[in-house]
């Protein structure tokens, strides 16, 4: 019923108001998106398990997770391609009925393979959403031109999609989905089909585009680099549920569990046993007698594992004085991988294998010819992870 | 509770009503023209006592001779097609792209041209005044006419069926990565070992497809044996035809039809071990999506194969494979094109005897044809029927193909069976069933019922092309159109139809040409009351073989070439070359008549 009461976006909707470029205007334009406990089952498989999410107007949110985590299903329920079993989607406070078809939702969608219409030129592709909205041709032309200018493709207006490079097709897809100024733009792994170098360039471009148009972006990806680099907020999903959401910095520095720690950036996870030593409680790894974490005795925690990012590990040669009586582990160097600005070391320690990241400057001081190094960390810096019922090797 | 008004407004409900209505129409159509006829043939074959008809047709020495001869003819023609077609297809893969396209066009074009016209060409070639007989008398051994002899029939049938062998084998060979043979060579395999152990096994599905198509088509062949075979070449199709058309004996005709169905069914069963049956008819989408492919490893690396490879690698032939295959291709192209050329030449000479070569050029026979209104009436009937049949078959084909793509399991198999069935069963059986059904429903002798019958014959061609178009259609495009605000109908009209344009055009072209060439069913249910071009030509060919036929034939060759070129050009248009190449390969489907 609500589907029918929702007005179809017509010419009365303001088109192209993002062209002014005013930042204040931009903030107003992005739509607020609320998801309330959305569930979706495919037969016995629970694809979405009560997902709730609030997205502020103009925010850039990334849905991050391994394949099969439900992120694309979630995007499809927002877009209307998939009808949720229960739960609700609200845009700017207005409920969108579950059965509202996509063409009445007025949302923008960018597909992984772009889904440009092969039978239409670039210009016709971009004009398509305006034509089906019965926009007068006079108005239409200017909007298409502005959308093309926005993605810097004005010179390719008459080309067909198959005559464009992957990056250009990507930009046409963006222009097509933004030309009618939808309140929310949904992007389904839009950079997945591009090669590495182009992907980096498009990341910068997308972020810039988001800043300019101010539309709310919901971006699905399995690539954590992409999510961390572009999004204001990252939502990590697994098994149809949200594991953690927060700013990229929060996720990186304070992952709540092993899954998030491993999925967002590389991470060493070590576990130990709590012992109380005077005023402090210490998490001790018995195999190596290393202190993993310490905190005051009055705080109670059930968890017994910590996350240590590779760059939190200090690495020193055996004869270096910097160890200075600190508690340390002597490790065997199993493998070194040179990445230019940094070097990754795989180390065999008494506590298990460790991954360490050494910046280039430090690496040049380090003598790796002995294949033995000393490693230590600050027990105050490590992050306690909540214990999980079933530690899966999902990452 | 939603009231009726909002129920109808809701797009999914409206869609459901529409789909239900379409199912009703399509169901009625396929029932009347395919399912009921098939059931009728089976039920009519039974009598009291139950198997009396079968006993009669199996006991009678006359019919038994024909049955055996039909099988024998099928085996011989299939074998010749394999021997010529396999190397010819191989040579095709080694041609440069331009020449390859030209050669494929030369293979497909005769295939699209009327059977009657090409048979007529062979009659002229094989006749007393034809080049073969003249060559014989020049060499001092006058052979006379080859018409009415088994060798003549075999040559003509090889011509008719060769494309059905070359095209699927070529399609299979074309998917083999050339680097595989380089890999074989780098691993130490001799060319003959590489061929037998790596190359040949990958062509088996194509070969199996070709064998099935050629053999099944040869079993139901009517026109060529009737005109060229003479008494020594009578086949089952002719006997069935004369049982119903002259003796009105549906019982024995049906029992022969069921026997044919059984042989064909057994053949498909065997073929399904080597190739997915959907692939036999040129459908890219597999019939059973996740079926385990039965392995065909028997040929792979057995000791016998290695021995064979070692022996053949010593023969001097091994070095000249390219040349040898090329000469087979040349021979194949010659056999395929010759009758078309001959028909065109005959139409421009003044004599009544089909004599060539002749120095004189004349338009006598063109004037003759243009002065006779019955040819125009026939052409008009043919055009009306063909256009209606094309429309019906493409619309029904589109609907069934969309449903097949959206369904799975038994429903999918059922849709494929109904849509492909009219092509998979021998044409004479379909004709027999439709004749019986239309007689009972009093539908004979009408233009629109003839169009319905032609539509079911053309349906498989439309279905296969549209299904292949849909199989490569990116369904994200529908979602994209919807997300951009296009309602389902707008999305269908502005995105789906234009993107599927090439497939639809090919479907229309094939359906049109198939209907234009349909003879058997038309003879039975329309007859002299509603003569189409093939009926008129048939009458002319069976009574007096006049060069008027060559004139009409030349015009039909031109129609077929025009349709073919137009379809190719339209496919080449904006959507790129790949699609055009696909549409040629889609012509690899069978013609089972």
Coordinates of C-alpha atoms in Angstrom, one line a residue, chain B:
Chain B
X1 CA -6.7 -6.7 2.5
X2 CA -5.8 -5.2 -0.8
X3 CA -8.9 -4.3 -2.9
X4 CA -9.0 -5.4 -6.5
X5 CA -8.0 -2.0 -7.8
X6 CA -4.7 -1.9 -6.0
X7 CA -4.2 -5.6 -6.7
X8 CA -4.3 -4.8 -10.4
X9 CA -2.1 -1.7 -10.0
X10 CA 0.6 -3.7 -8.2
X11 CA 3.1 -4.6 -10.9
X12 CA 3.8 -8.1 -9.8
X13 CA 0.1 -9.0 -9.7
X14 CA -0.4 -7.5 -13.2
X15 CA 2.7 -9.4 -14.3
X16 CA 1.3 -12.6 -13.0
X17 CA -2.0 -12.2 -14.8
X18 CA -0.1 -11.5 -18.0
X19 CA 2.1 -14.5 -17.7
X20 CA -0.8 -16.8 -16.9
X21 CA -2.6 -15.5 -20.0
X22 CA 0.5 -16.0 -22.2
X23 CA 0.9 -19.5 -20.8
X24 CA -2.7 -20.3 -21.8
X25 CA -2.2 -19.1 -25.4
X26 CA 1.2 -20.7 -25.8
X27 CA -0.1 -23.9 -24.2
X28 CA -3.0 -24.1 -26.5
X29 CA -0.8 -23.4 -29.5
X30 CA 1.8 -26.1 -28.7
X31 CA -0.9 -28.6 -27.7
X32 CA -2.8 -28.3 -31.0
X33 CA 0.3 -28.3 -33.2
X34 CA 2.7 -30.5 -31.4
X35 CA 1.6 -32.4 -28.3
X36 CA -1.8 -33.6 -29.5
X37 CA -0.4 -34.6 -33.0
X38 CA 2.4 -36.6 -31.3
X39 CA -0.1 -38.3 -29.0
X40 CA -2.3 -38.9 -32.0
X41 CA 0.4 -40.6 -34.0
X42 CA 1.1 -43.0 -31.1
X43 CA -2.6 -43.7 -30.4
X44 CA -3.4 -44.2 -34.1
X45 CA -0.6 -46.7 -34.4
X46 CA -2.3 -49.0 -32.0
X47 CA -5.3 -51.1 -33.1
X48 CA -7.2 -54.2 -32.4
X49 CA -5.2 -56.5 -31.7
X50 CA -3.0 -53.9 -30.2
X51 CA 0.1 -54.4 -32.3
X52 CA -1.5 -55.4 -35.6
X53 CA -0.3 -52.4 -37.5
X54 CA 3.3 -53.0 -36.3
X55 CA 3.1 -56.6 -37.3
X56 CA 1.8 -55.6 -40.7
X57 CA 4.5 -53.0 -41.4
X58 CA 7.3 -55.3 -40.1
X59 CA 6.0 -58.4 -41.8
X60 CA 5.3 -57.0 -45.2
X61 CA 8.3 -57.5 -47.4
X62 CA 7.6 -54.2 -49.3
X63 CA 7.7 -52.0 -46.2
X64 CA 10.6 -54.0 -44.7
X65 CA 12.7 -53.4 -47.7
X66 CA 12.0 -49.7 -47.4
X67 CA 12.8 -49.6 -43.7
X68 CA 16.1 -51.3 -44.2
X69 CA 16.9 -49.2 -47.2
X70 CA 16.2 -46.0 -45.2
X71 CA 18.5 -47.1 -42.4
X72 CA 21.1 -48.1 -44.9
X73 CA 20.9 -44.8 -46.8
X74 CA 21.2 -43.0 -43.5
X75 CA 24.3 -44.9 -42.5
X76 CA 26.0 -44.4 -45.9
X77 CA 25.2 -40.6 -46.1
X78 CA 26.2 -40.1 -42.5
X79 CA 29.5 -41.9 -43.1
X80 CA 30.2 -39.8 -46.2
X81 CA 29.4 -36.6 -44.3
X82 CA 31.8 -37.6 -41.6
X83 CA 34.6 -38.4 -44.0
X84 CA 34.2 -35.2 -46.0
X85 CA 32.9 -33.0 -43.2
X86 CA 35.5 -33.6 -40.5
X87 CA 38.6 -32.7 -42.5
X88 CA 36.7 -29.9 -44.1
X89 CA 35.8 -28.4 -40.7
X90 CA 39.4 -28.7 -39.7
X91 CA 40.5 -26.8 -42.8
X92 CA 38.0 -24.2 -42.0
X93 CA 39.6 -23.5 -38.6
X94 CA 42.9 -22.9 -40.4
X95 CA 41.6 -20.3 -42.9
X96 CA 42.2 -16.6 -42.4
X97 CA 39.2 -14.9 -40.8
X98 CA 38.0 -13.3 -44.1
X99 CA 38.2 -16.6 -46.1
X100 CA 36.7 -18.4 -43.2
X101 CA 33.6 -16.2 -43.1
X102 CA 33.3 -16.5 -46.9
X103 CA 33.5 -20.3 -46.7
X104 CA 31.0 -20.4 -43.8
X105 CA 28.6 -18.2 -45.9
X106 CA 29.0 -20.6 -48.8
X107 CA 28.1 -23.5 -46.5
X108 CA 25.2 -21.8 -44.8
X109 CA 23.7 -20.2 -47.9
X110 CA 22.7 -23.4 -49.7
X111 CA 21.4 -24.6 -46.3
X112 CA 19.0 -21.6 -46.2
X113 CA 17.8 -22.2 -49.8
X114 CA 14.7 -24.2 -50.6
X115 CA 15.2 -28.0 -50.7
X116 CA 13.1 -28.2 -53.8
X117 CA 15.2 -25.8 -55.6
X118 CA 18.4 -27.6 -54.8
X119 CA 16.9 -31.0 -55.6
X120 CA 15.9 -29.6 -58.9
X121 CA 19.5 -28.5 -59.4
X122 CA 20.6 -32.0 -58.8
X123 CA 18.1 -33.4 -61.2
X124 CA 19.5 -31.2 -63.9
X125 CA 23.1 -32.1 -63.0
X126 CA 22.5 -35.9 -62.7
X127 CA 20.2 -36.0 -65.8
X128 CA 20.8 -37.3 -69.3
X129 CA 22.0 -34.0 -70.5
X130 CA 23.8 -33.1 -67.3
X131 CA 27.6 -32.7 -67.0
X132 CA 28.1 -36.1 -65.4
X133 CA 26.4 -38.0 -68.1
X134 CA 28.3 -36.0 -70.8
X135 CA 31.5 -36.6 -69.1
X136 CA 30.7 -40.3 -69.1
X137 CA 30.0 -40.3 -72.8
X138 CA 33.1 -38.3 -73.5
X139 CA 35.2 -40.9 -71.7
X140 CA 33.5 -43.6 -73.8
X141 CA 31.3 -45.1 -71.1
X142 CA 27.9 -43.6 -71.5
X143 CA 26.2 -44.0 -68.1
X144 CA 22.9 -42.3 -68.9
X145 CA 21.0 -40.5 -66.3
X146 CA 21.9 -40.9 -62.7
X147 CA 18.4 -39.9 -61.6
X148 CA 16.6 -42.7 -60.0
X149 CA 19.8 -44.5 -59.0
X150 CA 21.2 -44.9 -55.5
X151 CA 24.5 -43.2 -56.2
X152 CA 22.7 -40.1 -57.5
X153 CA 20.5 -40.0 -54.4
X154 CA 23.5 -40.4 -52.1
X155 CA 25.3 -37.5 -53.8
X156 CA 22.3 -35.2 -53.5
X157 CA 21.6 -36.2 -49.9
X158 CA 25.2 -35.6 -49.0
X159 CA 24.8 -32.1 -50.4
X160 CA 21.7 -31.5 -48.4
X161 CA 23.1 -32.8 -45.1
X162 CA 26.8 -31.8 -45.2
X163 CA 26.3 -28.4 -43.5
X164 CA 24.8 -30.2 -40.5
X165 CA 28.1 -32.1 -40.1
X166 CA 30.6 -29.3 -40.9
X167 CA 29.1 -26.6 -38.8
X168 CA 28.9 -28.3 -35.4
X169 CA 32.3 -30.0 -35.9
X170 CA 33.7 -26.6 -36.8
X171 CA 32.1 -25.0 -33.7
X172 CA 33.7 -27.7 -31.5
X173 CA 37.1 -27.3 -33.2
X174 CA 37.0 -23.6 -33.0
X175 CA 36.8 -23.6 -29.2
X176 CA 40.0 -25.6 -28.9
X177 CA 42.9 -23.3 -27.9
X178 CA 45.7 -23.6 -30.6
X179 CA 48.2 -23.4 -27.8
X180 CA 47.1 -26.8 -26.6
X181 CA 48.8 -28.4 -29.7
X182 CA 51.9 -26.3 -29.0
X183 CA 51.8 -27.5 -25.5
X184 CA 51.6 -31.1 -26.7
X185 CA 54.5 -30.5 -29.0
X186 CA 56.6 -29.0 -26.2
X187 CA 55.8 -32.0 -24.0
X188 CA 57.2 -34.3 -26.6
X189 CA 54.1 -35.5 -28.4
X190 CA 54.2 -36.1 -32.2
X191 CA 51.5 -34.3 -34.2
X192 CA 49.6 -37.5 -34.6
X193 CA 49.7 -38.3 -30.9
X194 CA 48.6 -34.7 -30.2
X195 CA 45.7 -35.1 -32.5
X196 CA 44.5 -38.5 -31.3
X197 CA 45.0 -37.8 -27.5
X198 CA 44.2 -34.1 -27.2
X199 CA 42.5 -32.7 -30.3
X200 CA 40.2 -35.4 -31.4
X201 CA 38.6 -36.1 -27.9
X202 CA 37.6 -32.4 -27.7
X203 CA 35.8 -32.6 -31.1
X204 CA 33.8 -35.6 -30.1
X205 CA 30.8 -33.6 -28.9
X206 CA 30.7 -31.7 -32.2
X207 CA 31.1 -35.0 -34.2
X208 CA 28.3 -36.6 -32.2
X209 CA 26.1 -33.6 -32.9
X210 CA 26.8 -33.9 -36.6
X211 CA 26.2 -37.6 -36.7
X212 CA 22.9 -37.3 -34.9
X213 CA 21.6 -34.4 -36.9
X214 CA 22.6 -35.9 -40.3
X215 CA 21.2 -39.4 -39.4
X216 CA 17.9 -38.1 -38.0
X217 CA 17.4 -35.8 -40.9
X218 CA 18.1 -38.5 -43.4
X219 CA 15.5 -40.8 -41.8
X220 CA 12.8 -38.2 -42.3
X221 CA 13.9 -37.0 -45.8
X222 CA 11.1 -36.7 -48.2
X223 CA 11.7 -34.3 -51.1
X224 CA 15.1 -35.5 -52.4
X225 CA 14.4 -39.3 -52.4
X226 CA 11.0 -38.7 -53.9
X227 CA 12.3 -36.7 -56.8
X228 CA 15.8 -38.3 -57.3
X229 CA 15.5 -41.7 -55.7
X230 CA 13.1 -43.3 -58.1
X231 CA 11.6 -46.7 -57.1
X232 CA 15.0 -48.0 -56.0
X233 CA 15.3 -45.1 -53.5
X234 CA 11.9 -45.1 -51.8
X235 CA 12.2 -44.2 -48.1
X236 CA 10.0 -44.5 -45.1
X237 CA 8.9 -40.8 -45.4
X238 CA 7.5 -41.5 -48.8
X239 CA 5.7 -44.6 -47.7
X240 CA 4.2 -42.8 -44.8
X241 CA 3.1 -40.0 -47.1
X242 CA 1.5 -42.3 -49.6
X243 CA -0.2 -44.3 -46.8
X244 CA -2.0 -41.2 -45.6
X245 CA -2.3 -39.3 -48.8
X246 CA -3.3 -42.1 -51.2
X247 CA -4.5 -45.0 -49.1
X248 CA -5.7 -43.0 -46.1
X249 CA -4.3 -45.7 -43.9
X250 CA -3.4 -43.8 -40.7
X251 CA -2.8 -46.9 -38.7
X252 CA 0.0 -48.3 -40.7
X253 CA 1.4 -44.8 -41.4
X254 CA 1.4 -44.1 -37.6
X255 CA 3.1 -47.3 -36.7
X256 CA 5.9 -46.6 -39.2
X257 CA 6.1 -43.1 -37.7
X258 CA 6.4 -44.5 -34.2
X259 CA 9.1 -46.9 -35.4
X260 CA 11.0 -43.9 -36.7
X261 CA 10.5 -42.1 -33.4
X262 CA 11.9 -45.1 -31.5
X263 CA 15.1 -45.2 -33.7
X264 CA 15.5 -41.4 -33.3
X265 CA 15.0 -41.7 -29.6
X266 CA 17.6 -44.4 -29.2
X267 CA 20.0 -42.3 -31.2
X268 CA 19.5 -39.3 -29.0
X269 CA 20.0 -41.6 -25.9
X270 CA 23.3 -42.7 -27.3
X271 CA 24.3 -39.2 -28.3
X272 CA 23.5 -37.9 -24.8
X273 CA 26.5 -39.8 -23.6
X274 CA 28.8 -37.7 -25.7
X275 CA 27.2 -34.4 -25.8
X276 CA 24.5 -32.4 -23.9
X277 CA 21.3 -32.7 -26.0
X278 CA 20.7 -28.9 -25.8
X279 CA 24.1 -28.5 -27.5
X280 CA 23.0 -30.7 -30.3
X281 CA 20.5 -28.1 -31.3
X282 CA 23.0 -25.3 -30.9
X283 CA 21.8 -24.0 -27.5
X284 CA 24.6 -22.5 -25.5
X285 CA 22.8 -22.9 -22.2
X286 CA 23.0 -26.4 -20.9
X287 CA 19.9 -28.5 -20.5
X288 CA 20.7 -29.7 -17.0
X289 CA 22.7 -26.9 -15.4
X290 CA 24.8 -29.0 -13.0
X291 CA 24.8 -32.4 -14.6
X292 CA 27.9 -34.4 -14.4
X293 CA 29.3 -34.7 -17.8
X294 CA 29.8 -38.3 -18.6
X295 CA 33.4 -38.7 -19.3
X296 CA 34.5 -39.8 -22.7
X297 CA 37.9 -40.9 -21.6
X298 CA 37.9 -44.2 -23.3
X299 CA 39.7 -42.8 -26.3
X300 CA 42.1 -40.9 -24.2
X301 CA 45.5 -42.5 -23.7
X302 CA 44.6 -46.1 -24.1
X303 CA 47.5 -48.2 -25.5
X304 CA 45.7 -48.8 -28.8
X305 CA 45.5 -45.1 -29.4
X306 CA 49.1 -44.6 -28.7
X307 CA 49.9 -47.4 -31.1
X308 CA 47.7 -46.0 -33.7
X309 CA 49.4 -42.6 -33.3
X310 CA 52.8 -44.2 -33.6
X311 CA 51.8 -45.9 -36.8
X312 CA 50.2 -43.0 -38.4
X313 CA 53.1 -40.7 -37.6
X314 CA 55.2 -42.8 -39.9
X315 CA 52.9 -42.4 -42.9
X316 CA 53.9 -39.7 -45.4
X317 CA 50.3 -38.3 -45.1
X318 CA 51.0 -36.9 -41.7
X319 CA 53.1 -34.1 -43.2
X320 CA 50.4 -33.0 -45.6
X321 CA 47.4 -32.8 -43.3
X322 CA 46.8 -29.2 -44.1
X323 CA 46.7 -29.8 -47.9
X324 CA 44.6 -32.9 -47.5
X325 CA 42.0 -31.2 -45.3
X326 CA 42.0 -28.2 -47.7
X327 CA 41.1 -30.4 -50.6
X328 CA 38.2 -31.9 -48.6
X329 CA 37.0 -28.4 -47.9
X330 CA 37.2 -27.5 -51.6
X331 CA 35.3 -30.7 -52.5
X332 CA 32.6 -29.9 -49.8
X333 CA 32.2 -26.4 -51.1
X334 CA 31.9 -27.6 -54.6
X335 CA 29.2 -30.1 -53.8
X336 CA 27.3 -27.5 -51.8
X337 CA 27.4 -24.7 -54.3
X338 CA 27.2 -26.6 -57.5
X339 CA 23.4 -27.1 -57.7
X340 CA 22.7 -23.4 -56.8
X341 CA 24.9 -22.3 -59.7
X342 CA 23.4 -24.8 -62.0
X343 CA 19.8 -23.7 -61.2
X344 CA 20.8 -20.1 -61.9
X345 CA 22.4 -21.0 -65.2
X346 CA 19.6 -23.2 -66.3
X347 CA 17.1 -20.4 -65.7
X348 CA 18.9 -18.2 -68.3
X349 CA 19.0 -20.7 -71.2
X350 CA 16.3 -21.1 -73.8
X351 CA 16.0 -24.8 -74.1
X352 CA 13.4 -27.1 -72.5
X353 CA 16.0 -29.8 -72.0
X354 CA 18.1 -29.0 -69.0
X355 CA 21.2 -28.7 -71.1
X356 CA 24.4 -27.1 -70.1
X357 CA 26.8 -25.6 -71.1
X358 CA 25.0 -23.5 -73.6
X359 CA 26.2 -20.4 -75.4
X360 CA 22.8 -18.7 -75.6
X361 CA 21.4 -16.5 -73.0
X362 CA 17.7 -16.0 -72.8
X363 CA 15.0 -14.7 -70.6
X364 CA 12.3 -16.9 -72.1
X365 CA 11.5 -18.8 -69.0
X366 CA 11.4 -15.6 -66.9
X367 CA 8.8 -14.2 -69.3
X368 CA 6.9 -17.5 -69.1
X369 CA 6.8 -17.4 -65.3
X370 CA 5.8 -13.8 -65.2
X371 CA 2.9 -14.5 -67.6
X372 CA 1.4 -17.1 -65.3
X373 CA -0.8 -15.9 -62.4
X374 CA -0.6 -19.2 -60.5
X375 CA 3.0 -18.5 -59.6
X376 CA 1.9 -15.1 -58.2
X377 CA -0.9 -16.6 -56.2
X378 CA 1.4 -19.2 -54.8
X379 CA 4.0 -16.5 -53.9
X380 CA 1.3 -14.5 -52.2
X381 CA 0.1 -17.5 -50.2
X382 CA 3.7 -18.3 -49.2
X383 CA 4.4 -14.8 -48.2
X384 CA 1.3 -14.4 -46.0
X385 CA 1.8 -17.8 -44.4
X386 CA 5.6 -17.2 -43.8
X387 CA 5.1 -13.8 -42.3
X388 CA 2.4 -14.9 -39.9
X389 CA 4.3 -18.1 -39.0
X390 CA 7.4 -15.9 -38.3
X391 CA 5.5 -13.6 -36.1
X392 CA 3.9 -16.4 -34.1
X393 CA 7.0 -18.5 -33.8
X394 CA 9.2 -15.6 -32.7
X395 CA 6.7 -14.4 -30.1
X396 CA 6.1 -17.9 -28.7
X397 CA 9.9 -18.6 -28.9
X398 CA 10.7 -15.5 -27.0
X399 CA 8.2 -16.3 -24.3
X400 CA 9.4 -19.9 -24.0
X401 CA 13.0 -19.0 -24.0
X402 CA 12.5 -16.4 -21.3
X403 CA 10.6 -18.9 -19.2
X404 CA 13.3 -21.6 -19.8
X405 CA 16.0 -19.3 -18.6
X406 CA 14.1 -18.4 -15.5
X407 CA 13.2 -22.0 -14.6
X408 CA 15.2 -25.0 -13.5
X409 CA 15.0 -28.7 -13.3
X410 CA 12.1 -30.6 -14.8
X411 CA 10.2 -27.4 -15.9
X412 CA 13.2 -26.3 -17.9
X413 CA 13.6 -29.7 -19.5
X414 CA 9.9 -29.7 -20.4
X415 CA 10.1 -26.3 -22.0
X416 CA 13.2 -27.3 -24.0
X417 CA 11.4 -30.5 -25.1
X418 CA 8.4 -28.7 -26.4
X419 CA 10.3 -25.9 -28.1
X420 CA 12.9 -28.1 -29.7
X421 CA 10.8 -31.2 -30.2
X422 CA 9.3 -30.2 -33.6
X423 CA 12.8 -30.2 -34.9
X424 CA 14.1 -33.3 -33.1
X425 CA 11.4 -35.6 -34.4
X426 CA 11.4 -36.6 -38.1
X427 CA 9.5 -34.1 -40.1
X428 CA 7.2 -36.7 -41.6
X429 CA 6.0 -37.7 -38.2
X430 CA 5.2 -34.2 -37.3
X431 CA 3.4 -33.8 -40.6
X432 CA 1.4 -37.0 -40.0
X433 CA 0.3 -35.9 -36.5
X434 CA -0.6 -32.4 -37.6
X435 CA -2.6 -33.7 -40.5
X436 CA -4.6 -36.1 -38.4
X437 CA -5.2 -33.5 -35.7
X438 CA -6.2 -30.8 -38.1
X439 CA -8.6 -33.2 -39.9
X440 CA -10.4 -33.9 -36.7
X441 CA -10.5 -30.2 -35.7
X442 CA -11.6 -29.3 -39.2
X443 CA -8.7 -26.9 -39.6
X444 CA -7.5 -28.0 -43.0
X445 CA -7.5 -25.8 -46.1
X446 CA -7.3 -22.5 -44.2
X447 CA -4.5 -20.0 -44.5
X448 CA -4.4 -19.2 -40.7
X449 CA -4.3 -22.8 -39.7
X450 CA -1.5 -23.4 -42.2
X451 CA 0.3 -20.5 -40.6
X452 CA -0.1 -22.2 -37.2
X453 CA 1.4 -25.4 -38.5
X454 CA 4.3 -23.5 -40.1
X455 CA 4.8 -21.7 -36.8
X456 CA 5.4 -24.9 -34.9
X457 CA 7.9 -26.0 -37.6
X458 CA 9.7 -22.7 -37.3
X459 CA 9.5 -22.5 -33.5
X460 CA 12.7 -24.4 -32.7
X461 CA 14.7 -22.1 -34.9
X462 CA 13.3 -19.0 -33.3
X463 CA 13.7 -20.6 -29.8
X464 CA 17.3 -21.6 -30.2
X465 CA 18.4 -18.2 -31.4
X466 CA 16.5 -16.3 -28.8
X467 CA 17.6 -18.6 -26.0
X468 CA 21.2 -18.1 -27.1
X469 CA 20.6 -14.3 -27.1
X470 CA 19.1 -14.5 -23.6
X471 CA 21.9 -16.8 -22.3
X472 CA 24.5 -14.0 -23.1
X473 CA 22.1 -11.2 -22.0
X474 CA 23.4 -9.4 -19.0
X475 CA 20.5 -9.5 -16.5
X476 CA 22.1 -6.6 -14.6
X477 CA 20.9 -4.4 -17.5
X478 CA 17.3 -5.0 -16.4
X479 CA 18.2 -4.1 -12.8
X480 CA 20.1 -1.1 -14.0
X481 CA 17.1 0.1 -16.1
X482 CA 14.8 -0.5 -13.1
X483 CA 17.1 1.4 -10.7
X484 CA 17.2 4.3 -13.1
X485 CA 13.4 4.6 -12.9
X486 CA 12.2 2.6 -16.0
X487 CA 9.0 0.6 -15.5
X488 CA 9.1 -3.0 -16.7
X489 CA 7.6 -2.2 -20.1
X490 CA 9.9 0.7 -20.8
X491 CA 12.9 -1.4 -19.8
X492 CA 11.8 -4.2 -22.1
X493 CA 11.2 -1.9 -25.1
X494 CA 14.2 0.3 -24.7
X495 CA 16.9 -2.0 -23.4
X496 CA 16.1 -5.7 -23.7
X497 CA 14.7 -5.7 -27.2
X498 CA 17.4 -3.5 -28.7
X499 CA 20.1 -5.5 -27.0
X500 CA 18.7 -8.8 -28.3
X501 CA 18.2 -7.3 -31.8
X502 CA 20.6 -9.6 -33.5
X503 CA 19.2 -12.8 -32.0
X504 CA 15.7 -11.7 -32.8
X505 CA 16.6 -10.8 -36.4
X506 CA 18.3 -14.2 -36.9
X507 CA 15.3 -15.9 -35.4
X508 CA 12.9 -14.0 -37.7
X509 CA 15.1 -14.7 -40.8
X510 CA 15.4 -18.5 -40.1
X511 CA 11.7 -18.8 -39.2
X512 CA 10.7 -17.0 -42.4
X513 CA 13.0 -19.2 -44.6
X514 CA 11.9 -22.4 -42.9
X515 CA 8.2 -21.5 -43.5
X516 CA 8.9 -20.5 -47.1
X517 CA 10.3 -23.9 -47.8
X518 CA 7.8 -26.1 -45.9
X519 CA 6.3 -28.7 -48.2
X520 CA 5.1 -31.8 -46.5
X521 CA 2.6 -30.4 -44.0
X522 CA 1.4 -27.9 -46.6
X523 CA 0.8 -30.7 -49.1
X524 CA -1.3 -32.6 -46.5
X525 CA -3.3 -29.9 -44.8
X526 CA -3.6 -27.3 -47.5
X527 CA -3.1 -29.1 -50.8
X528 CA -4.1 -27.8 -54.1
X529 CA -6.8 -25.5 -52.5
X530 CA -4.1 -23.2 -51.0
X531 CA -1.0 -23.7 -53.1
X532 CA 2.2 -22.2 -51.7
X533 CA 5.4 -21.8 -53.7
X534 CA 6.8 -25.2 -52.6
X535 CA 3.5 -26.9 -53.4
X536 CA 3.4 -25.4 -56.9
X537 CA 7.0 -26.3 -57.4
X538 CA 6.4 -29.8 -56.2
X539 CA 3.5 -30.2 -58.7
X540 CA 5.7 -28.8 -61.4
X541 CA 8.6 -31.1 -60.5
X542 CA 6.6 -34.2 -60.3
X543 CA 4.7 -33.7 -63.6
X544 CA 7.0 -31.9 -66.1
X545 CA 10.4 -30.7 -65.1
X546 CA 10.3 -27.3 -66.8
X547 CA 12.9 -24.6 -66.5
X548 CA 10.2 -22.4 -65.0
X549 CA 11.3 -24.2 -61.8
X550 CA 14.8 -22.9 -62.3
X551 CA 13.4 -19.3 -62.6
X552 CA 11.5 -19.6 -59.4
X553 CA 14.4 -21.3 -57.8
X554 CA 16.8 -18.5 -58.8
X555 CA 14.4 -16.0 -57.3
X556 CA 14.3 -18.1 -54.1
X557 CA 18.1 -18.2 -54.0
X558 CA 18.1 -14.5 -54.2
X559 CA 15.5 -14.2 -51.4
X560 CA 17.6 -16.5 -49.2
X561 CA 20.8 -14.6 -49.9
X562 CA 19.2 -11.2 -49.3
X563 CA 17.8 -12.4 -46.0
X564 CA 21.1 -13.9 -45.1
X565 CA 23.1 -10.7 -46.0
X566 CA 20.6 -8.4 -44.3
X567 CA 20.8 -10.4 -41.1
X568 CA 24.5 -10.4 -41.2
X569 CA 24.7 -6.7 -41.8
X570 CA 22.2 -5.9 -39.1
X571 CA 24.2 -8.0 -36.7
X572 CA 27.4 -6.3 -37.7
X573 CA 25.9 -2.9 -37.0
X574 CA 26.8 -1.3 -33.7
X575 CA 27.0 -4.3 -31.5
X576 CA 30.3 -5.5 -32.7
X577 CA 31.6 -8.4 -34.7
X578 CA 31.4 -11.1 -32.1
X579 CA 27.7 -11.2 -32.2
X580 CA 27.6 -11.5 -36.0
X581 CA 30.0 -14.5 -35.8
X582 CA 27.7 -16.0 -33.1
X583 CA 24.7 -15.7 -35.4
X584 CA 26.4 -17.7 -38.1
X585 CA 27.3 -20.4 -35.6
X586 CA 23.7 -20.4 -34.5
X587 CA 22.8 -21.6 -37.9
X588 CA 24.4 -24.9 -37.0
X589 CA 21.0 -26.2 -35.9
X590 CA 19.5 -29.1 -37.6
X591 CA 16.8 -29.4 -40.2
X592 CA 15.1 -32.6 -39.6
X593 CA 13.0 -33.2 -42.6

